[in-house]
Amino acid sequence: MQKLEELYAGKAKSVYRTEDSRFLVIEFRNDTSAFDGVKKAKLDRKGEVNNKFNAFIMRRLAEQGVPVHFVELKSATESIVKSLNMIPVECVVRNVAAGSLCKRLGIQEGLELNPPTFELFLKNDDLHDPMINEYHALSFGWATAEQLAKMESLTFQVNAILKKMFADAGMTLVDYKLEFGEFEGEVVLGDEFSPDGCRIWDAATGEKMDKDRFRQDLGNVIEYYQEVGMRLGVDFN
Ligand code: TMP
Ligand code: ASP
C-alpha cells in the first residue's frame, strides 16, 4: 500500500492517506510531549520503538478477539491501519493509583484499586483533556450510548489480557488510556498502545518504566521503553 499525502500531524504521530480510502499509514515520529504539549523533546529511536511495541500489543489483542485498527507493519516507523471515524473520548483504566487520580482525590500513589476504575476524558489539548462522564458524551454528541458501552467492555477486555501479560513479564500495568473509532459500523481500538500512554512499574522494585520517565526527568526514557518491550517479547530488530 502506497503512502500518499499527509492528512494530519499529531504530537507524536503523522497520518497519511493511501490509494485505498479504507486504510491509512501512521508514522511514529521521534517527537514526544507531555502535559498536553507543554513539554516537548525529540528522543532518538522513539518512533521505531513505539511502532514495533504497538504492533506487538495490537497483534496480541487481535488474537484474543479485540477488534483493532492495526493491519501490518509497513516499515520500522510506519504501520498500515484501518481508517477509523475517531470518537473524541479517551478511556482510562487504573489498576493502581497514580498520576491525576492521586492529585484529584488526594489518594496515595501505589494504592491497589479493586475493582479497577474506569474514567472518560475529552480529547482536547486546549482544554487539557478534561474528565467527563457518560452524560456529557451523550448530551454533546461525542459518542452514542452503544459506543460508550462497547468502549467500556473492550477497555476491560484489554485490561484482562494486558494485566496478565505484563505481570507474567515481571511488570505492573498501573494504568492506560485507549482511544476508539468506528470502522464499517464496528467500534475498533485505534491510536496506539505503547509506554507513551500507560504506566508500567517493575513489579519487584516499583521502578517507573513508562512516559513518567520523561514527564519527571528520570532519564533513559527509550532504554526503558525498549526494556519493557523486550521483557514482553517484542522483536526490535
Ligand atoms: P492521568 O493519570 O494523567 O489521568 O493518566 C492516566 C493514564 O492515561 C496514564 O497512563 C497516561 C494516560 N493518558 C494519556 O496517555 N493521554 C491522555 O490524554 C490522558 C488523559 C491519559
Ligand atoms: N499525551 C499528552 C501530551 O502529549 C499528555 C501527557 O502525556 O502528559 O501532552
mmCIF file of C-alpha atoms and ligand atoms in Angstrom:
data_model
loop_
_atom_site.group_PDB
_atom_site.id
_atom_site.type_symbol
_atom_site.label_atom_id
_atom_site.label_comp_id
_atom_site.label_asym_id
_atom_site.label_seq_id
_atom_site.Cartn_x
_atom_site.Cartn_y
_atom_site.Cartn_z
ATOM 1 C CA MET A 1 0.000 0.000 0.000
ATOM 2 C CA GLN A 2 1.348 3.390 -1.003
ATOM 3 C CA LYS A 3 1.848 6.284 1.397
ATOM 4 C CA LEU A 4 0.306 9.393 -0.200
ATOM 5 C CA GLU A 5 -0.133 12.905 1.229
ATOM 6 C CA GLU A 6 -0.145 13.741 4.927
ATOM 7 C CA LEU A 7 -3.652 14.200 6.335
ATOM 8 C CA TYR A 8 -2.824 15.128 9.914
ATOM 9 C CA ALA A 9 0.186 15.529 12.208
ATOM 10 C CA GLY A 10 -0.401 14.897 15.908
ATOM 11 C CA LYS A 11 2.093 15.395 18.750
ATOM 12 C CA ALA A 12 3.900 12.088 18.182
ATOM 13 C CA LYS A 13 2.418 10.521 15.034
ATOM 14 C CA SER A 14 1.568 11.615 11.496
ATOM 15 C CA VAL A 15 -1.251 10.153 9.432
ATOM 16 C CA TYR A 16 -1.105 9.649 5.645
ATOM 17 C CA ARG A 17 -3.691 8.777 3.013
ATOM 18 C CA THR A 18 -3.230 5.655 0.897
ATOM 19 C CA GLU A 19 -4.693 4.759 -2.532
ATOM 20 C CA ASP A 20 -7.409 2.796 -0.672
ATOM 21 C CA SER A 21 -9.702 5.076 1.365
ATOM 22 C CA ARG A 22 -10.286 2.290 3.928
ATOM 23 C CA PHE A 23 -6.660 2.347 5.062
ATOM 24 C CA LEU A 24 -4.118 4.871 6.343
ATOM 25 C CA VAL A 25 -0.411 4.881 7.087
ATOM 26 C CA ILE A 26 0.575 6.104 10.546
ATOM 27 C CA GLU A 27 4.141 7.197 11.105
ATOM 28 C CA PHE A 28 5.538 7.111 14.655
ATOM 29 C CA ARG A 29 7.909 10.095 14.953
ATOM 30 C CA ASN A 30 10.703 10.667 17.468
ATOM 31 C CA ASP A 31 8.748 13.598 18.930
ATOM 32 C CA THR A 32 7.489 13.271 22.458
ATOM 33 C CA SER A 33 5.329 15.593 24.519
ATOM 34 C CA ALA A 34 3.817 15.728 27.968
ATOM 35 C CA PHE A 35 1.319 17.879 29.846
ATOM 36 C CA ASP A 36 -0.757 18.319 26.658
ATOM 37 C CA GLY A 37 2.123 19.501 24.517
ATOM 38 C CA VAL A 38 3.671 21.901 27.056
ATOM 39 C CA LYS A 39 6.879 19.859 27.458
ATOM 40 C CA LYS A 40 8.423 18.618 24.195
ATOM 41 C CA ALA A 41 11.526 16.773 23.000
ATOM 42 C CA LYS A 42 12.846 14.533 20.257
ATOM 43 C CA LEU A 43 14.063 11.159 21.507
ATOM 44 C CA ASP A 44 16.331 9.068 19.326
ATOM 45 C CA ARG A 45 14.697 5.782 18.127
ATOM 46 C CA LYS A 46 11.368 6.548 19.831
ATOM 47 C CA GLY A 47 9.375 6.244 16.589
ATOM 48 C CA GLU A 48 10.762 2.816 15.812
ATOM 49 C CA VAL A 49 10.448 1.503 19.370
ATOM 50 C CA ASN A 50 6.823 2.641 19.736
ATOM 51 C CA ASN A 51 5.818 1.416 16.266
ATOM 52 C CA LYS A 52 7.160 -2.079 16.956
ATOM 53 C CA PHE A 53 5.817 -2.088 20.547
ATOM 54 C CA ASN A 54 2.354 -1.070 19.356
ATOM 55 C CA ALA A 55 2.358 -3.677 16.569
ATOM 56 C CA PHE A 56 3.201 -6.409 19.100
ATOM 57 C CA ILE A 57 0.426 -5.402 21.522
ATOM 58 C CA MET A 58 -2.197 -4.884 18.805
ATOM 59 C CA ARG A 59 -1.447 -8.350 17.374
ATOM 60 C CA ARG A 60 -1.782 -9.969 20.805
ATOM 61 C CA LEU A 61 -5.098 -8.170 21.400
ATOM 62 C CA ALA A 62 -6.414 -9.131 17.953
ATOM 63 C CA GLU A 63 -5.526 -12.794 18.622
ATOM 64 C CA GLN A 64 -7.744 -12.612 21.713
ATOM 65 C CA GLY A 65 -10.676 -11.174 19.749
ATOM 66 C CA VAL A 66 -10.288 -7.411 20.334
ATOM 67 C CA PRO A 67 -11.103 -5.501 17.124
ATOM 68 C CA VAL A 68 -8.052 -3.315 16.357
ATOM 69 C CA HIS A 69 -7.191 -0.835 13.598
ATOM 70 C CA PHE A 70 -3.649 -2.228 13.158
ATOM 71 C CA VAL A 71 -3.216 -4.169 9.896
ATOM 72 C CA GLU A 72 0.539 -4.618 9.398
ATOM 73 C CA LEU A 73 3.940 -3.026 9.820
ATOM 74 C CA LYS A 74 4.972 -1.033 6.739
ATOM 75 C CA SER A 75 8.487 -0.035 7.850
ATOM 76 C CA ALA A 76 10.472 0.426 11.057
ATOM 77 C CA THR A 77 8.498 3.560 11.921
ATOM 78 C CA GLU A 78 5.248 3.105 9.945
ATOM 79 C CA SER A 79 2.159 0.887 10.166
ATOM 80 C CA ILE A 80 -0.869 0.381 7.951
ATOM 81 C CA VAL A 81 -4.122 0.804 9.872
ATOM 82 C CA LYS A 82 -7.834 0.873 9.151
ATOM 83 C CA SER A 83 -9.187 4.403 8.703
ATOM 84 C CA LEU A 84 -11.458 4.936 11.703
ATOM 85 C CA ASN A 85 -14.028 7.611 12.365
ATOM 86 C CA MET A 86 -12.498 8.579 15.714
ATOM 87 C CA ILE A 87 -14.585 9.037 18.878
ATOM 88 C CA PRO A 88 -13.072 12.017 20.797
ATOM 89 C CA VAL A 89 -13.408 10.320 24.202
ATOM 90 C CA GLU A 90 -10.392 8.697 25.887
ATOM 91 C CA CYS A 91 -10.946 5.648 28.104
ATOM 92 C CA VAL A 92 -8.643 5.239 31.128
ATOM 93 C CA VAL A 93 -8.453 2.167 33.359
ATOM 94 C CA ARG A 94 -6.456 2.275 36.607
ATOM 95 C CA ASN A 95 -5.315 -0.873 38.415
ATOM 96 C CA VAL A 96 -3.123 1.110 40.821
ATOM 97 C CA ALA A 97 -3.450 4.765 41.895
ATOM 98 C CA ALA A 98 -1.039 7.193 40.175
ATOM 99 C CA GLY A 99 -0.988 10.446 38.207
ATOM 100 C CA SER A 100 -4.039 12.693 38.048
ATOM 101 C CA LEU A 101 -6.147 10.394 40.253
ATOM 102 C CA CYS A 102 -3.795 10.982 43.194
ATOM 103 C CA LYS A 103 -3.828 14.763 42.666
ATOM 104 C CA ARG A 104 -7.592 14.970 42.141
ATOM 105 C CA LEU A 105 -8.671 12.815 45.088
ATOM 106 C CA GLY A 106 -5.687 13.018 47.438
ATOM 107 C CA ILE A 107 -5.007 9.293 47.078
ATOM 108 C CA GLN A 108 -1.606 7.797 47.931
ATOM 109 C CA GLU A 109 0.352 6.690 44.822
ATOM 110 C CA GLY A 110 0.590 2.896 44.688
ATOM 111 C CA LEU A 111 -2.773 2.070 46.267
ATOM 112 C CA GLU A 112 -4.189 -1.022 44.567
ATOM 113 C CA LEU A 113 -7.614 -0.354 43.068
ATOM 114 C CA ASN A 114 -10.011 -3.226 43.397
ATOM 115 C CA PRO A 115 -12.077 -3.102 41.281
ATOM 116 C CA PRO A 116 -10.056 -1.044 38.784
ATOM 117 C CA THR A 117 -11.530 2.369 37.943
ATOM 118 C CA PHE A 118 -12.837 3.396 34.523
ATOM 119 C CA GLU A 119 -12.762 7.081 33.541
ATOM 120 C CA LEU A 120 -13.578 9.122 30.450
ATOM 121 C CA PHE A 121 -11.645 12.173 29.241
ATOM 122 C CA LEU A 122 -12.437 14.523 26.374
ATOM 123 C CA LYS A 123 -9.647 14.527 23.777
ATOM 124 C CA ASN A 124 -8.960 18.259 23.658
ATOM 125 C CA ASP A 125 -5.447 19.605 24.348
ATOM 126 C CA ASP A 126 -6.634 23.229 24.552
ATOM 127 C CA LEU A 127 -8.886 22.240 27.458
ATOM 128 C CA HIS A 128 -6.204 19.856 28.873
ATOM 129 C CA ASP A 129 -8.276 16.716 28.240
ATOM 130 C CA PRO A 130 -10.882 17.336 30.970
ATOM 131 C CA MET A 131 -12.518 14.418 32.727
ATOM 132 C CA ILE A 132 -16.108 13.916 31.557
ATOM 133 C CA ASN A 133 -18.896 11.454 32.270
ATOM 134 C CA GLU A 134 -21.241 9.496 30.017
ATOM 135 C CA TYR A 135 -23.932 12.176 30.137
ATOM 136 C CA HIS A 136 -21.525 14.779 28.731
ATOM 137 C CA ALA A 137 -20.575 12.391 25.921
ATOM 138 C CA LEU A 138 -24.259 11.807 25.089
ATOM 139 C CA SER A 139 -25.506 15.404 25.501
ATOM 140 C CA PHE A 140 -22.742 16.854 23.335
ATOM 141 C CA GLY A 141 -22.899 14.053 20.784
ATOM 142 C CA TRP A 142 -19.304 12.871 21.284
ATOM 143 C CA ALA A 143 -20.412 9.223 21.486
ATOM 144 C CA THR A 144 -23.624 7.180 21.491
ATOM 145 C CA ALA A 145 -24.770 5.008 24.401
ATOM 146 C CA GLU A 146 -23.973 1.908 22.315
ATOM 147 C CA GLN A 147 -20.462 3.177 21.554
ATOM 148 C CA LEU A 148 -19.816 4.013 25.227
ATOM 149 C CA ALA A 149 -20.946 0.572 26.358
ATOM 150 C CA LYS A 150 -18.733 -1.107 23.767
ATOM 151 C CA MET A 151 -15.742 1.115 24.623
ATOM 152 C CA GLU A 152 -16.069 0.234 28.300
ATOM 153 C CA SER A 153 -16.363 -3.511 27.717
ATOM 154 C CA LEU A 154 -13.447 -3.538 25.228
ATOM 155 C CA THR A 155 -11.286 -1.472 27.612
ATOM 156 C CA PHE A 156 -11.828 -4.043 30.380
ATOM 157 C CA GLN A 157 -11.255 -6.929 27.930
ATOM 158 C CA VAL A 158 -7.908 -5.287 27.102
ATOM 159 C CA ASN A 159 -7.193 -4.972 30.843
ATOM 160 C CA ALA A 160 -7.686 -8.684 31.457
ATOM 161 C CA ILE A 161 -5.293 -9.557 28.615
ATOM 162 C CA LEU A 162 -2.587 -6.958 29.254
ATOM 163 C CA LYS A 163 -2.546 -7.034 33.069
ATOM 164 C CA LYS A 164 -1.642 -10.727 32.897
ATOM 165 C CA MET A 165 0.825 -10.252 30.033
ATOM 166 C CA PHE A 166 2.727 -7.577 31.982
ATOM 167 C CA ALA A 167 2.530 -9.493 35.282
ATOM 168 C CA ASP A 168 3.936 -12.628 33.630
ATOM 169 C CA ALA A 169 6.883 -10.485 32.458
ATOM 170 C CA GLY A 170 7.577 -9.033 35.936
ATOM 171 C CA MET A 171 5.777 -5.705 35.490
ATOM 172 C CA THR A 172 2.656 -3.988 36.833
ATOM 173 C CA LEU A 173 0.275 -2.355 34.378
ATOM 174 C CA VAL A 174 -0.682 0.598 36.590
ATOM 175 C CA ASP A 175 -2.997 2.457 34.188
ATOM 176 C CA TYR A 176 -3.502 3.153 30.492
ATOM 177 C CA LYS A 177 -5.501 5.175 28.019
ATOM 178 C CA LEU A 178 -7.284 3.803 24.951
ATOM 179 C CA GLU A 179 -8.931 5.559 22.011
ATOM 180 C CA PHE A 180 -11.586 4.049 19.782
ATOM 181 C CA GLY A 181 -13.209 4.798 16.451
ATOM 182 C CA GLU A 182 -15.763 3.298 14.118
ATOM 183 C CA PHE A 183 -14.925 1.218 11.051
ATOM 184 C CA GLU A 184 -17.784 -0.059 8.883
ATOM 185 C CA GLY A 185 -20.214 0.175 11.827
ATOM 186 C CA GLU A 186 -17.967 -1.537 14.385
ATOM 187 C CA VAL A 187 -16.220 0.064 17.393
ATOM 188 C CA VAL A 188 -12.499 -0.619 16.919
ATOM 189 C CA LEU A 189 -9.423 0.108 19.069
ATOM 190 C CA GLY A 190 -7.372 2.872 17.419
ATOM 191 C CA ASP A 191 -4.449 5.188 18.176
ATOM 192 C CA GLU A 192 -1.642 3.199 19.861
ATOM 193 C CA PHE A 193 -0.687 1.164 22.894
ATOM 194 C CA SER A 194 2.872 1.994 23.936
ATOM 195 C CA PRO A 195 4.680 3.179 27.089
ATOM 196 C CA ASP A 196 3.629 6.702 25.999
ATOM 197 C CA GLY A 197 0.009 6.107 27.012
ATOM 198 C CA CYS A 198 0.263 3.870 30.046
ATOM 199 C CA ARG A 199 2.118 3.496 33.338
ATOM 200 C CA ILE A 200 4.279 0.424 33.872
ATOM 201 C CA TRP A 201 6.249 -0.308 37.046
ATOM 202 C CA ASP A 202 8.821 -3.005 37.643
ATOM 203 C CA ALA A 203 6.929 -5.499 39.837
ATOM 204 C CA ALA A 204 9.888 -6.115 42.161
ATOM 205 C CA THR A 205 11.376 -2.627 42.560
ATOM 206 C CA GLY A 206 8.485 -0.308 41.660
ATOM 207 C CA GLU A 207 10.767 1.492 39.194
ATOM 208 C CA LYS A 208 8.880 3.564 36.600
ATOM 209 C CA MET A 209 9.364 2.252 33.052
ATOM 210 C CA ASP A 210 6.985 4.487 31.054
ATOM 211 C CA LYS A 211 6.460 8.101 29.956
ATOM 212 C CA ASP A 212 6.665 9.290 33.576
ATOM 213 C CA ARG A 213 10.446 8.960 32.997
ATOM 214 C CA PHE A 214 10.089 11.827 30.506
ATOM 215 C CA ARG A 215 7.471 13.783 32.498
ATOM 216 C CA GLN A 216 9.570 13.595 35.686
ATOM 217 C CA ASP A 217 13.043 13.894 34.037
ATOM 218 C CA LEU A 218 14.107 10.434 35.264
ATOM 219 C CA GLY A 219 16.260 9.799 32.160
ATOM 220 C CA ASN A 220 16.851 6.826 29.811
ATOM 221 C CA VAL A 221 13.282 7.061 28.513
ATOM 222 C CA ILE A 222 13.670 4.981 25.347
ATOM 223 C CA GLU A 223 16.011 2.475 27.012
ATOM 224 C CA TYR A 224 13.203 1.717 29.467
ATOM 225 C CA TYR A 225 10.532 1.531 26.718
ATOM 226 C CA GLN A 226 12.752 -0.995 24.967
ATOM 227 C CA GLU A 227 13.340 -2.958 28.190
ATOM 228 C CA VAL A 228 9.555 -3.224 28.697
ATOM 229 C CA GLY A 229 9.160 -4.461 25.126
ATOM 230 C CA MET A 230 11.982 -6.961 25.405
ATOM 231 C CA ARG A 231 10.535 -8.456 28.590
ATOM 232 C CA LEU A 232 7.218 -8.915 26.733
ATOM 233 C CA GLY A 233 8.959 -10.467 23.721
ATOM 234 C CA VAL A 234 8.885 -7.585 21.206
ATOM 235 C CA ASP A 235 11.427 -8.027 18.392
ATOM 236 C CA PHE A 236 13.093 -4.629 17.929
ATOM 237 C CA ASN A 237 15.410 -5.776 15.095
HETATM 238 P P1 TMP B 1 -3.550 10.592 34.171
HETATM 239 O O1 TMP B 1 -3.060 10.000 35.451
HETATM 240 O O2 TMP B 1 -2.725 11.762 33.679
HETATM 241 O O3 TMP B 1 -5.019 10.909 34.184
HETATM 242 O O4 TMP B 1 -3.359 9.490 33.036
HETATM 243 C C1 TMP B 1 -3.792 8.163 33.220
HETATM 244 C C2 TMP B 1 -3.137 7.284 32.166
HETATM 245 O O5 TMP B 1 -3.642 7.573 30.874
HETATM 246 C C3 TMP B 1 -1.631 7.468 32.062
HETATM 247 O O6 TMP B 1 -1.035 6.210 31.770
HETATM 248 C C4 TMP B 1 -1.436 8.407 30.891
HETATM 249 C C5 TMP B 1 -2.634 8.092 30.019
HETATM 250 N N1 TMP B 1 -3.166 9.257 29.327
HETATM 251 C C6 TMP B 1 -2.603 9.618 28.117
HETATM 252 O O7 TMP B 1 -1.681 8.984 27.624
HETATM 253 N N2 TMP B 1 -3.129 10.700 27.464
HETATM 254 C C7 TMP B 1 -4.161 11.420 27.939
HETATM 255 O O8 TMP B 1 -4.574 12.382 27.285
HETATM 256 C C8 TMP B 1 -4.742 11.038 29.201
HETATM 257 C C9 TMP B 1 -5.874 11.807 29.798
HETATM 258 C C10 TMP B 1 -4.205 9.961 29.859
HETATM 259 N N1 ASP B 2 -0.143 12.773 25.877
HETATM 260 C C1 ASP B 2 -0.268 14.131 26.416
HETATM 261 C C2 ASP B 2 0.798 15.044 25.803
HETATM 262 O O1 ASP B 2 1.461 14.663 24.923
HETATM 263 C C3 ASP B 2 -0.328 14.162 27.900
HETATM 264 C C4 ASP B 2 0.839 13.537 28.651
HETATM 265 O O2 ASP B 2 1.331 12.507 28.235
HETATM 266 O O3 ASP B 2 1.256 14.065 29.698
HETATM 267 O O4 ASP B 2 0.974 16.170 26.149
#
